[in-house]
Amino acid sequence: MVKLSQTDYEKMVAHAESELPDEACGLIAGRIDGDDKIIEKVYLLTNIDHSNEHFSLDPKEQLAAVKDMRANGLKPLGNWHSHPESPSRPSEEDKRLAYDSSASYLILSLMDRENPVLNSFHIEGDVSEKEEFYVG
Ligand SMILES: [Zn+2]
C-alpha cells in the first residue's frame, strides 16, 4: 500500500490548484516498510512545459530535491502530477514516460474541482495498474 499524510495531500492539491490551468508536478520520497511505501515528503516542482496536457520536471529543482532526499535519508518513491481536465489515470504519454517500474506514479485529477481525485499507479510498459492507496 502507498500511504500519504492528509497534510501532504492538501499541500499537493493546493499547489495543483495554484498552477491551473497548467498541470502541476513534483516528486515523492519516503521509506519502504515491507509492502508499504510511506510517503514522508512531497516536493512541489515547476512544470517547465507550462501546459495543461503534459509536464516536464525542472531539472535543477529535481536535482535539488534528490539532494534533499539524500540529506534527510529519504528514498525516492516516484512522482506526481495533476490532470486539470481529465480523470485520474495515466495518459498514453504518461505511460510512455514512466521508465521506472519500481516507482509509484500519483495522478491528481481536478476535473471535478470540488472533489479532487488522487490515485497511485504502477506502470510497466503500456500497462498501468492502480495501487492500493491511503490518505490520512
Ligand atoms: Zn498525465
Tab-separated table of C-alpha atoms and ligand atoms in Angstrom:
chain	number	residue	atom	x	y	z
A	1	MET	CA	0.000	0.000	0.000
A	2	VAL	CA	1.093	3.569	-0.743
A	3	LYS	CA	0.474	5.933	2.185
A	4	LEU	CA	0.279	9.716	2.113
A	5	SER	CA	-0.461	12.045	5.034
A	6	GLN	CA	-3.503	14.311	4.934
A	7	THR	CA	-1.172	17.345	5.262
A	8	ASP	CA	0.885	16.330	2.223
A	9	TYR	CA	-2.301	15.557	0.299
A	10	GLU	CA	-3.606	19.058	0.998
A	11	LYS	CA	-0.256	20.578	0.068
A	12	MET	CA	-0.392	18.760	-3.276
A	13	VAL	CA	-3.982	19.834	-4.002
A	14	ALA	CA	-3.210	23.475	-3.088
A	15	HIS	CA	-0.187	23.515	-5.395
A	16	ALA	CA	-2.127	21.875	-8.241
A	17	GLU	CA	-4.927	24.432	-7.871
A	18	SER	CA	-2.465	27.324	-7.858
A	19	GLU	CA	-0.874	26.056	-11.092
A	20	LEU	CA	-4.167	25.890	-13.022
A	21	PRO	CA	-4.781	25.849	-15.947
A	22	ASP	CA	-1.392	24.094	-16.231
A	23	GLU	CA	-0.515	20.645	-14.965
A	24	ALA	CA	1.373	20.715	-11.683
A	25	CYS	CA	4.076	18.189	-10.872
A	26	GLY	CA	6.600	17.060	-8.316
A	27	LEU	CA	8.378	14.203	-6.627
A	28	ILE	CA	7.564	11.941	-3.685
A	29	ALA	CA	10.009	10.454	-1.210
A	30	GLY	CA	9.875	8.434	1.976
A	31	ARG	CA	10.532	4.911	3.116
A	32	ILE	CA	9.595	1.365	2.232
A	33	ASP	CA	8.270	-0.767	5.069
A	34	GLY	CA	7.529	-4.315	3.931
A	35	ASP	CA	4.832	-3.979	1.258
A	36	ASP	CA	4.131	-0.367	2.188
A	37	LYS	CA	5.540	2.744	0.611
A	38	ILE	CA	5.244	5.552	3.103
A	39	ILE	CA	5.480	8.995	1.578
A	40	GLU	CA	7.160	11.338	4.046
A	41	LYS	CA	7.854	14.286	1.799
A	42	VAL	CA	6.157	15.747	-1.254
A	43	TYR	CA	8.195	18.047	-3.471
A	44	LEU	CA	6.419	20.728	-5.495
A	45	LEU	CA	8.324	21.360	-8.705
A	46	THR	CA	7.880	23.656	-11.680
A	47	ASN	CA	6.288	22.233	-14.816
A	48	ILE	CA	8.648	23.743	-17.367
A	49	ASP	CA	6.234	22.809	-20.181
A	50	HIS	CA	3.602	25.171	-18.720
A	51	SER	CA	0.960	23.040	-20.399
A	52	ASN	CA	-2.427	21.660	-19.386
A	53	GLU	CA	-1.738	18.355	-21.169
A	54	HIS	CA	1.770	17.361	-20.210
A	55	PHE	CA	4.591	18.146	-17.846
A	56	SER	CA	8.369	18.127	-17.522
A	57	LEU	CA	10.036	18.498	-14.153
A	58	ASP	CA	12.506	21.362	-13.843
A	59	PRO	CA	15.883	19.533	-13.933
A	60	LYS	CA	17.568	21.919	-11.465
A	61	GLU	CA	14.739	21.580	-8.955
A	62	GLN	CA	14.765	17.833	-9.485
A	63	LEU	CA	18.455	17.686	-8.620
A	64	ALA	CA	17.919	19.838	-5.529
A	65	ALA	CA	15.056	17.561	-4.427
A	66	VAL	CA	17.193	14.428	-4.840
A	67	LYS	CA	19.962	16.056	-2.778
A	68	ASP	CA	17.411	16.936	-0.105
A	69	MET	CA	16.175	13.315	-0.058
A	70	ARG	CA	19.735	12.053	0.449
A	71	ALA	CA	20.389	14.619	3.191
A	72	ASN	CA	17.224	13.516	5.005
A	73	GLY	CA	17.664	9.774	4.477
A	74	LEU	CA	14.570	9.536	2.261
A	75	LYS	CA	14.182	7.161	-0.645
A	76	PRO	CA	12.843	8.443	-3.969
A	77	LEU	CA	9.436	6.761	-4.402
A	78	GLY	CA	8.193	8.256	-7.657
A	79	ASN	CA	6.485	11.376	-8.892
A	80	TRP	CA	3.113	13.058	-9.020
A	81	HIS	CA	1.314	15.359	-11.431
A	82	SER	CA	-2.120	16.815	-11.893
A	83	HIS	CA	-4.690	16.408	-14.637
A	84	PRO	CA	-6.569	19.708	-14.741
A	85	GLU	CA	-9.272	18.479	-17.119
A	86	SER	CA	-9.037	14.703	-17.314
A	87	PRO	CA	-9.575	11.750	-14.961
A	88	SER	CA	-7.015	10.336	-12.550
A	89	ARG	CA	-5.417	7.756	-14.826
A	90	PRO	CA	-2.228	7.720	-16.885
A	91	SER	CA	-2.419	9.121	-20.413
A	92	GLU	CA	-0.601	7.335	-23.241
A	93	GLU	CA	2.200	9.866	-22.844
A	94	ASP	CA	2.343	9.288	-19.081
A	95	LYS	CA	2.836	5.563	-19.740
A	96	ARG	CA	5.476	6.201	-22.362
A	97	LEU	CA	7.439	8.441	-19.986
A	98	ALA	CA	7.136	6.102	-16.993
A	99	TYR	CA	10.509	4.455	-17.316
A	100	ASP	CA	10.789	3.208	-13.719
A	101	SER	CA	8.535	0.243	-12.914
A	102	SER	CA	9.555	0.353	-9.234
A	103	ALA	CA	8.218	3.919	-8.900
A	104	SER	CA	4.716	4.994	-7.938
A	105	TYR	CA	3.040	7.493	-10.227
A	106	LEU	CA	0.468	9.634	-8.468
A	107	ILE	CA	-2.120	11.417	-10.590
A	108	LEU	CA	-4.345	14.083	-9.107
A	109	SER	CA	-7.444	14.905	-11.140
A	110	LEU	CA	-9.000	18.350	-10.716
A	111	MET	CA	-11.662	17.633	-13.333
A	112	ASP	CA	-14.291	17.974	-10.603
A	113	ARG	CA	-12.903	20.996	-8.757
A	114	GLU	CA	-14.968	20.307	-5.636
A	115	ASN	CA	-13.778	16.695	-5.415
A	116	PRO	CA	-10.147	16.167	-6.406
A	117	VAL	CA	-9.282	12.505	-7.081
A	118	LEU	CA	-5.821	11.165	-6.333
A	119	ASN	CA	-4.673	7.670	-7.313
A	120	SER	CA	-1.337	5.909	-7.350
A	121	PHE	CA	-0.266	3.777	-10.317
A	122	HIS	CA	2.297	1.148	-11.071
A	123	ILE	CA	3.278	1.447	-14.724
A	124	GLU	CA	5.145	-1.156	-16.698
A	125	GLY	CA	5.403	-0.770	-20.462
A	126	ASP	CA	1.966	0.309	-21.648
A	127	VAL	CA	0.154	-1.366	-18.763
A	128	SER	CA	-0.864	0.638	-15.733
A	129	GLU	CA	-2.349	-0.723	-12.536
A	130	LYS	CA	-3.942	1.196	-9.707
A	131	GLU	CA	-2.045	0.670	-6.449
A	132	GLU	CA	-3.657	0.397	-3.029
A	133	PHE	CA	-3.560	3.934	-1.752
A	134	TYR	CA	-4.320	5.500	1.609
A	135	VAL	CA	-4.528	9.171	2.596
A	136	GLY	CA	-4.681	10.003	6.270
B	1	ZN	ZN	-0.734	12.856	-17.095
